[in-house]
mmCIF file of C-alpha atoms and ligand atoms in Angstrom:
data_model
loop_
_atom_site.group_PDB
_atom_site.id
_atom_site.type_symbol
_atom_site.label_atom_id
_atom_site.label_comp_id
_atom_site.label_asym_id
_atom_site.label_seq_id
_atom_site.Cartn_x
_atom_site.Cartn_y
_atom_site.Cartn_z
ATOM 1 C CA MET T 1 -20.939 13.696 -7.113
ATOM 2 C CA THR T 2 -20.277 10.241 -6.384
ATOM 3 C CA TYR T 3 -16.662 9.200 -5.632
ATOM 4 C CA ALA T 4 -16.924 6.961 -9.008
ATOM 5 C CA ALA T 5 -18.597 9.549 -11.271
ATOM 6 C CA ARG T 6 -15.293 11.678 -10.121
ATOM 7 C CA LYS T 7 -12.897 8.956 -10.706
ATOM 8 C CA ILE T 8 -14.023 8.783 -14.104
ATOM 9 C CA ARG T 9 -13.849 12.520 -14.359
ATOM 10 C CA LEU T 10 -10.080 12.478 -13.093
ATOM 11 C CA ILE T 11 -9.345 9.427 -15.393
ATOM 12 C CA MET T 12 -10.474 11.521 -18.346
ATOM 13 C CA GLU T 13 -8.671 14.537 -17.419
ATOM 14 C CA LEU T 14 -5.322 12.296 -17.143
ATOM 15 C CA ARG T 15 -5.917 11.257 -20.509
ATOM 16 C CA THR T 16 -6.096 14.818 -22.198
ATOM 17 C CA GLN T 17 -3.465 15.897 -20.117
ATOM 18 C CA GLY T 18 -1.223 12.874 -21.722
ATOM 19 C CA ILE T 19 -1.485 9.756 -19.407
ATOM 20 C CA THR T 20 -2.166 7.247 -22.335
ATOM 21 C CA ASP T 21 -0.850 4.127 -20.726
ATOM 22 C CA THR T 22 -3.678 1.987 -20.309
ATOM 23 C CA ARG T 23 -2.152 -0.062 -17.702
ATOM 24 C CA VAL T 24 -1.435 2.949 -15.726
ATOM 25 C CA LEU T 25 -4.817 4.128 -16.432
ATOM 26 C CA ALA T 26 -6.439 1.125 -15.126
ATOM 27 C CA ALA T 27 -4.353 0.895 -12.165
ATOM 28 C CA VAL T 28 -5.575 4.550 -11.138
ATOM 29 C CA GLU T 29 -9.116 3.779 -11.772
ATOM 30 C CA ARG T 30 -9.061 0.215 -9.466
ATOM 31 C CA LEU T 31 -7.286 1.509 -6.502
ATOM 32 C CA PRO T 32 -9.548 4.103 -4.191
ATOM 33 C CA ARG T 33 -7.505 7.113 -3.677
ATOM 34 C CA GLU T 34 -10.435 8.024 -0.852
ATOM 35 C CA ALA T 35 -8.463 5.270 1.190
ATOM 36 C CA PHE T 36 -5.306 7.303 1.092
ATOM 37 C CA VAL T 37 -6.411 10.598 1.752
ATOM 38 C CA ALA T 38 -7.007 12.496 5.553
ATOM 39 C CA GLU T 39 -10.398 12.830 6.835
ATOM 40 C CA PRO T 40 -10.964 16.640 6.076
ATOM 41 C CA PHE T 41 -9.494 16.232 2.070
ATOM 42 C CA LEU T 42 -11.998 13.421 1.458
ATOM 43 C CA ASP T 43 -14.395 15.337 -0.658
ATOM 44 C CA GLN T 44 -11.038 16.222 -2.805
ATOM 45 C CA ALA T 45 -9.862 12.692 -3.187
ATOM 46 C CA TYR T 46 -10.530 12.778 -6.914
ATOM 47 C CA GLU T 47 -9.252 16.440 -7.572
ATOM 48 C CA ASN T 48 -6.349 16.548 -9.512
ATOM 49 C CA ARG T 49 -4.083 17.960 -6.833
ATOM 50 C CA ALA T 50 -1.785 16.847 -4.290
ATOM 51 C CA LEU T 51 -3.192 16.811 -0.869
ATOM 52 C CA PRO T 52 -1.626 17.090 3.075
ATOM 53 C CA ILE T 53 -1.237 14.032 5.033
ATOM 54 C CA ASP T 54 0.453 13.420 8.410
ATOM 55 C CA CYS T 55 3.908 14.690 9.200
ATOM 56 C CA GLY T 56 3.959 17.739 6.867
ATOM 57 C CA GLN T 57 3.988 15.852 3.656
ATOM 58 C CA THR T 58 1.709 15.196 0.827
ATOM 59 C CA ILE T 59 0.002 12.841 -1.544
ATOM 60 C CA SER T 60 1.053 13.765 -4.815
ATOM 61 C CA GLN T 61 -0.843 14.970 -7.425
ATOM 62 C CA PRO T 62 -2.572 12.371 -9.412
ATOM 63 C CA LEU T 63 -0.890 13.720 -12.662
ATOM 64 C CA VAL T 64 2.237 13.637 -11.283
ATOM 65 C CA VAL T 65 1.763 9.842 -10.270
ATOM 66 C CA GLY T 66 0.323 9.098 -13.669
ATOM 67 C CA PHE T 67 3.245 10.474 -15.303
ATOM 68 C CA MET T 68 6.240 8.997 -13.324
ATOM 69 C CA THR T 69 4.397 5.999 -13.532
ATOM 70 C CA GLN T 70 3.936 5.880 -17.109
ATOM 71 C CA ALA T 71 7.660 7.249 -17.574
ATOM 72 C CA LEU T 72 8.651 4.322 -15.402
ATOM 73 C CA ASP T 73 7.816 1.754 -17.930
ATOM 74 C CA VAL T 74 6.900 -0.955 -14.853
ATOM 75 C CA GLY T 75 6.264 -4.341 -16.017
ATOM 76 C CA PRO T 76 4.762 -7.266 -14.425
ATOM 77 C CA ARG T 77 7.719 -9.569 -13.214
ATOM 78 C CA MET T 78 9.870 -6.580 -12.261
ATOM 79 C CA LYS T 79 11.032 -5.469 -8.479
ATOM 80 C CA VAL T 80 10.460 -1.991 -8.063
ATOM 81 C CA LEU T 81 12.181 0.229 -5.441
ATOM 82 C CA GLU T 82 9.975 3.539 -4.342
ATOM 83 C CA ILE T 83 11.488 6.308 -2.254
ATOM 84 C CA GLY T 84 9.131 8.494 -0.031
ATOM 85 C CA THR T 85 6.160 6.015 0.917
ATOM 86 C CA GLY T 86 4.141 8.814 2.478
ATOM 87 C CA SER T 87 0.092 7.809 2.025
ATOM 88 C CA GLY T 88 1.381 4.669 0.432
ATOM 89 C CA TYR T 89 -0.640 5.412 -2.749
ATOM 90 C CA GLN T 90 1.906 5.738 -5.098
ATOM 91 C CA ALA T 91 3.311 2.480 -3.598
ATOM 92 C CA ALA T 92 0.111 0.962 -4.286
ATOM 93 C CA ILE T 93 -0.282 1.670 -8.094
ATOM 94 C CA LEU T 94 3.306 0.491 -8.268
ATOM 95 C CA ALA T 95 2.094 -2.787 -6.745
ATOM 96 C CA ARG T 96 -0.632 -3.524 -9.156
ATOM 97 C CA LEU T 97 1.691 -3.191 -12.603
ATOM 98 C CA CYS T 98 4.575 -5.076 -10.757
ATOM 99 C CA ARG T 99 5.872 -8.189 -8.990
ATOM 100 C CA ARG T 100 6.918 -6.880 -5.957
ATOM 101 C CA VAL T 101 7.196 -3.340 -4.412
ATOM 102 C CA TYR T 102 9.833 -2.057 -1.932
ATOM 103 C CA THR T 103 9.580 1.178 -0.616
ATOM 104 C CA ILE T 104 10.953 2.963 2.269
ATOM 105 C CA GLU T 105 9.973 6.105 4.453
ATOM 106 C CA ARG T 106 11.645 8.375 7.111
ATOM 107 C CA HIS T 107 8.647 8.666 9.153
ATOM 108 C CA ARG T 108 7.518 5.575 11.112
ATOM 109 C CA ASP T 109 3.850 7.343 11.605
ATOM 110 C CA LEU T 110 3.252 7.499 7.901
ATOM 111 C CA LEU T 111 4.706 3.929 7.142
ATOM 112 C CA THR T 112 2.490 2.282 9.832
ATOM 113 C CA ARG T 113 -0.676 4.024 8.429
ATOM 114 C CA ALA T 114 0.095 3.040 4.810
ATOM 115 C CA GLU T 115 1.127 -0.666 5.768
ATOM 116 C CA ARG T 116 -2.396 -0.509 7.506
ATOM 117 C CA ARG T 117 -4.039 0.440 4.017
ATOM 118 C CA PHE T 118 -1.865 -2.181 1.942
ATOM 119 C CA ALA T 119 -3.631 -5.015 4.326
ATOM 120 C CA ASP T 120 -6.860 -3.559 4.039
ATOM 121 C CA LEU T 121 -6.835 -3.289 0.336
ATOM 122 C CA GLY T 122 -5.368 -7.048 0.387
ATOM 123 C CA LEU T 123 -1.961 -5.929 -1.306
ATOM 124 C CA THR T 124 0.074 -8.440 -0.413
ATOM 125 C CA ASN T 125 3.000 -7.650 -2.824
ATOM 126 C CA ILE T 126 4.432 -4.633 -0.815
ATOM 127 C CA THR T 127 7.329 -4.425 1.838
ATOM 128 C CA ALA T 128 8.010 -1.295 3.750
ATOM 129 C CA ILE T 129 10.697 -0.200 6.032
ATOM 130 C CA VAL T 130 11.722 2.872 7.652
ATOM 131 C CA GLY T 131 15.082 4.481 6.833
ATOM 132 C CA ASP T 132 16.430 6.876 4.518
ATOM 133 C CA GLY T 133 15.972 6.011 1.145
ATOM 134 C CA HIS T 134 19.711 7.699 -0.075
ATOM 135 C CA LYS T 135 20.676 5.007 1.123
ATOM 136 C CA GLY T 136 18.322 2.408 -0.691
ATOM 137 C CA TRP T 137 17.968 -0.991 0.069
ATOM 138 C CA PRO T 138 21.073 -3.067 -0.402
ATOM 139 C CA GLU T 139 19.919 -6.185 0.866
ATOM 140 C CA GLN T 140 17.326 -6.560 -1.959
ATOM 141 C CA ALA T 141 18.926 -4.496 -5.022
ATOM 142 C CA PRO T 142 19.531 -4.623 -7.423
ATOM 143 C CA PHE T 143 15.994 -3.163 -8.925
ATOM 144 C CA ASP T 144 14.363 -3.473 -12.540
ATOM 145 C CA ARG T 145 13.044 0.210 -11.509
ATOM 146 C CA ILE T 146 13.737 3.226 -8.802
ATOM 147 C CA LEU T 147 10.993 5.974 -8.156
ATOM 148 C CA VAL T 148 11.619 8.577 -5.753
ATOM 149 C CA THR T 149 8.614 10.905 -4.792
ATOM 150 C CA ALA T 150 10.510 13.478 -3.056
ATOM 151 C CA ALA T 151 12.935 15.933 -4.771
ATOM 152 C CA ALA T 152 16.559 15.617 -4.458
ATOM 153 C CA ARG T 153 19.242 18.097 -4.355
ATOM 154 C CA GLN T 154 21.120 15.923 -6.970
ATOM 155 C CA VAL T 155 20.268 12.249 -8.279
ATOM 156 C CA PRO T 156 21.606 9.987 -5.395
ATOM 157 C CA GLN T 157 24.509 7.950 -6.486
ATOM 158 C CA GLY T 158 23.730 5.092 -3.777
ATOM 159 C CA LEU T 159 20.327 4.728 -5.596
ATOM 160 C CA VAL T 160 22.096 4.859 -9.080
ATOM 161 C CA ASP T 161 24.186 2.075 -7.765
ATOM 162 C CA GLN T 162 21.261 -0.146 -6.887
ATOM 163 C CA LEU T 163 19.618 -0.259 -10.572
ATOM 164 C CA ALA T 164 20.069 -3.617 -12.292
ATOM 165 C CA GLU T 165 21.350 -3.467 -16.030
ATOM 166 C CA GLY T 166 18.486 -2.201 -18.173
ATOM 167 C CA GLY T 167 16.929 -0.625 -15.336
ATOM 168 C CA VAL T 168 15.335 3.030 -15.253
ATOM 169 C CA MET T 169 15.174 5.255 -12.297
ATOM 170 C CA VAL T 170 12.557 8.070 -12.206
ATOM 171 C CA VAL T 171 13.424 10.851 -9.754
ATOM 172 C CA PRO T 172 12.421 14.959 -9.099
ATOM 173 C CA VAL T 173 15.461 16.982 -9.031
ATOM 174 C CA GLU T 174 16.249 20.636 -7.814
ATOM 175 C CA ALA T 175 17.039 22.049 -11.525
ATOM 176 C CA ALA T 176 20.272 24.213 -11.745
ATOM 177 C CA GLY T 177 19.768 27.795 -10.515
ATOM 178 C CA GLY T 178 17.263 26.392 -7.928
ATOM 179 C CA GLY T 179 13.672 27.805 -7.925
ATOM 180 C CA HIS T 180 12.003 24.918 -9.862
ATOM 181 C CA GLN T 181 12.558 20.823 -9.548
ATOM 182 C CA GLU T 182 12.310 18.669 -13.043
ATOM 183 C CA VAL T 183 11.558 14.809 -13.233
ATOM 184 C CA VAL T 184 14.832 12.988 -14.384
ATOM 185 C CA ARG T 185 14.815 9.423 -15.756
ATOM 186 C CA LEU T 186 18.146 7.707 -15.504
ATOM 187 C CA THR T 187 18.760 4.087 -17.764
ATOM 188 C CA ARG T 188 21.533 1.944 -17.242
ATOM 189 C CA ARG T 189 22.292 0.331 -20.631
ATOM 190 C CA ASP T 190 25.865 -1.381 -21.120
ATOM 191 C CA GLY T 191 26.978 0.016 -17.932
ATOM 192 C CA ALA T 192 26.551 3.330 -18.808
ATOM 193 C CA VAL T 193 23.920 5.818 -17.441
ATOM 194 C CA HIS T 194 21.587 7.545 -20.035
ATOM 195 C CA ARG T 195 19.709 11.252 -18.341
ATOM 196 C CA GLU T 196 16.800 12.795 -19.320
ATOM 197 C CA SER T 197 14.713 15.494 -18.382
ATOM 198 C CA LEU T 198 10.857 15.310 -18.705
ATOM 199 C CA MET T 199 8.753 17.419 -16.780
ATOM 200 C CA ASP T 200 9.008 20.577 -14.256
ATOM 201 C CA VAL T 201 7.166 19.734 -10.704
ATOM 202 C CA ARG T 202 7.004 20.076 -7.269
ATOM 203 C CA PHE T 203 7.747 18.155 -4.370
ATOM 204 C CA VAL T 204 8.495 18.092 -0.672
ATOM 205 C CA PRO T 205 12.086 17.773 -0.152
ATOM 206 C CA LEU T 206 14.112 14.077 -0.164
ATOM 207 C CA VAL T 207 15.484 14.766 3.435
ATOM 208 C CA ALA T 208 18.830 12.711 4.793
ATOM 209 C CA GLY T 209 18.402 10.831 7.952
ATOM 210 C CA LEU T 210 15.888 10.118 10.051
ATOM 211 C CA PRO T 211 13.486 12.556 12.404
ATOM 212 C CA GLY T 212 15.278 13.092 15.741
HETATM 213 N N1 SAH Q 1 4.862 8.966 -2.453
HETATM 214 C C1 SAH Q 1 3.779 9.406 -1.555
HETATM 215 C C2 SAH Q 1 4.414 11.051 -1.243
HETATM 216 C C3 SAH Q 1 5.503 11.407 -0.902
HETATM 217 S S1 SAH Q 1 5.511 12.588 -0.328
HETATM 218 C C4 SAH Q 1 2.721 9.053 -1.845
HETATM 219 O O1 SAH Q 1 1.919 8.157 -2.885
HETATM 220 O O2 SAH Q 1 1.643 9.401 -0.866
HETATM 221 C C5 SAH Q 1 7.234 12.072 -0.085
HETATM 222 C C6 SAH Q 1 7.786 11.691 1.323
HETATM 223 O O3 SAH Q 1 8.927 11.192 1.074
HETATM 224 C C7 SAH Q 1 7.051 11.891 2.616
HETATM 225 O O4 SAH Q 1 6.668 11.214 3.063
HETATM 226 C C8 SAH Q 1 8.791 11.957 3.104
HETATM 227 O O5 SAH Q 1 8.769 12.209 4.621
HETATM 228 C C9 SAH Q 1 9.402 11.278 2.555
HETATM 229 N N2 SAH Q 1 10.924 11.194 2.562
HETATM 230 C C10 SAH Q 1 11.621 12.642 2.625
HETATM 231 N N3 SAH Q 1 12.948 12.144 2.566
HETATM 232 C C11 SAH Q 1 13.152 10.525 2.605
HETATM 233 C C12 SAH Q 1 14.073 10.190 2.850
HETATM 234 N N4 SAH Q 1 14.887 10.182 2.426
HETATM 235 N N5 SAH Q 1 14.094 8.657 2.608
HETATM 236 C C13 SAH Q 1 12.744 8.029 2.737
HETATM 237 N N6 SAH Q 1 11.904 9.007 2.703
HETATM 238 C C14 SAH Q 1 11.650 10.099 2.755
#
């Protein structure tokens, strides 16, 4: 089967599993996931599963990317912060939907490769840095949207502080009692922060500090 045929099958699967936002589906359709996947896994680029990338990390499952992006409700004029660049796939999806993406990754190797992919694909509205995402990006704050793509022990307050009024943050958090994680959506309205639990997921952990 060609990549194009596999991609159509994946889009149909995402639709039946609840991804109904046509902007999100169009972004998935236009972006070549094979450009973000490691060589040995190219034949699985359009399978609906997470795949290993370098530094012991993973490119997220397409359904999870679709779900979190849909939950984030990104608009074309927005400034979005992503924590956990990884392969760069999620940042590239966001870049199709908003004005500018800021993304932070703690592994320099991953970041360098992701930046090369952005350049190859002509995605010029992504700015990426190496850092500990817990701290966010104070110089660029506030953000209309914040998406964390690694599992936090608890919602990082430093990031909540960088959310604009009316802003939305989506973050996978370890559930009470441990064992599983849930995607949490936080909305800042009139100074208060409203919290919802959306779905159970499995992410690599959000790790404090930079690799030694
Ligand atoms: N969004 C990625 C998938 C991310 S996997 C993609 O589309 O491919 C989670 C990523 O978060 C990993 O690359 C990991 O190195 C990174 N990460 C973990 N803790 C971090 C932290 N504190 N700051 C920045 N990045 C972090």
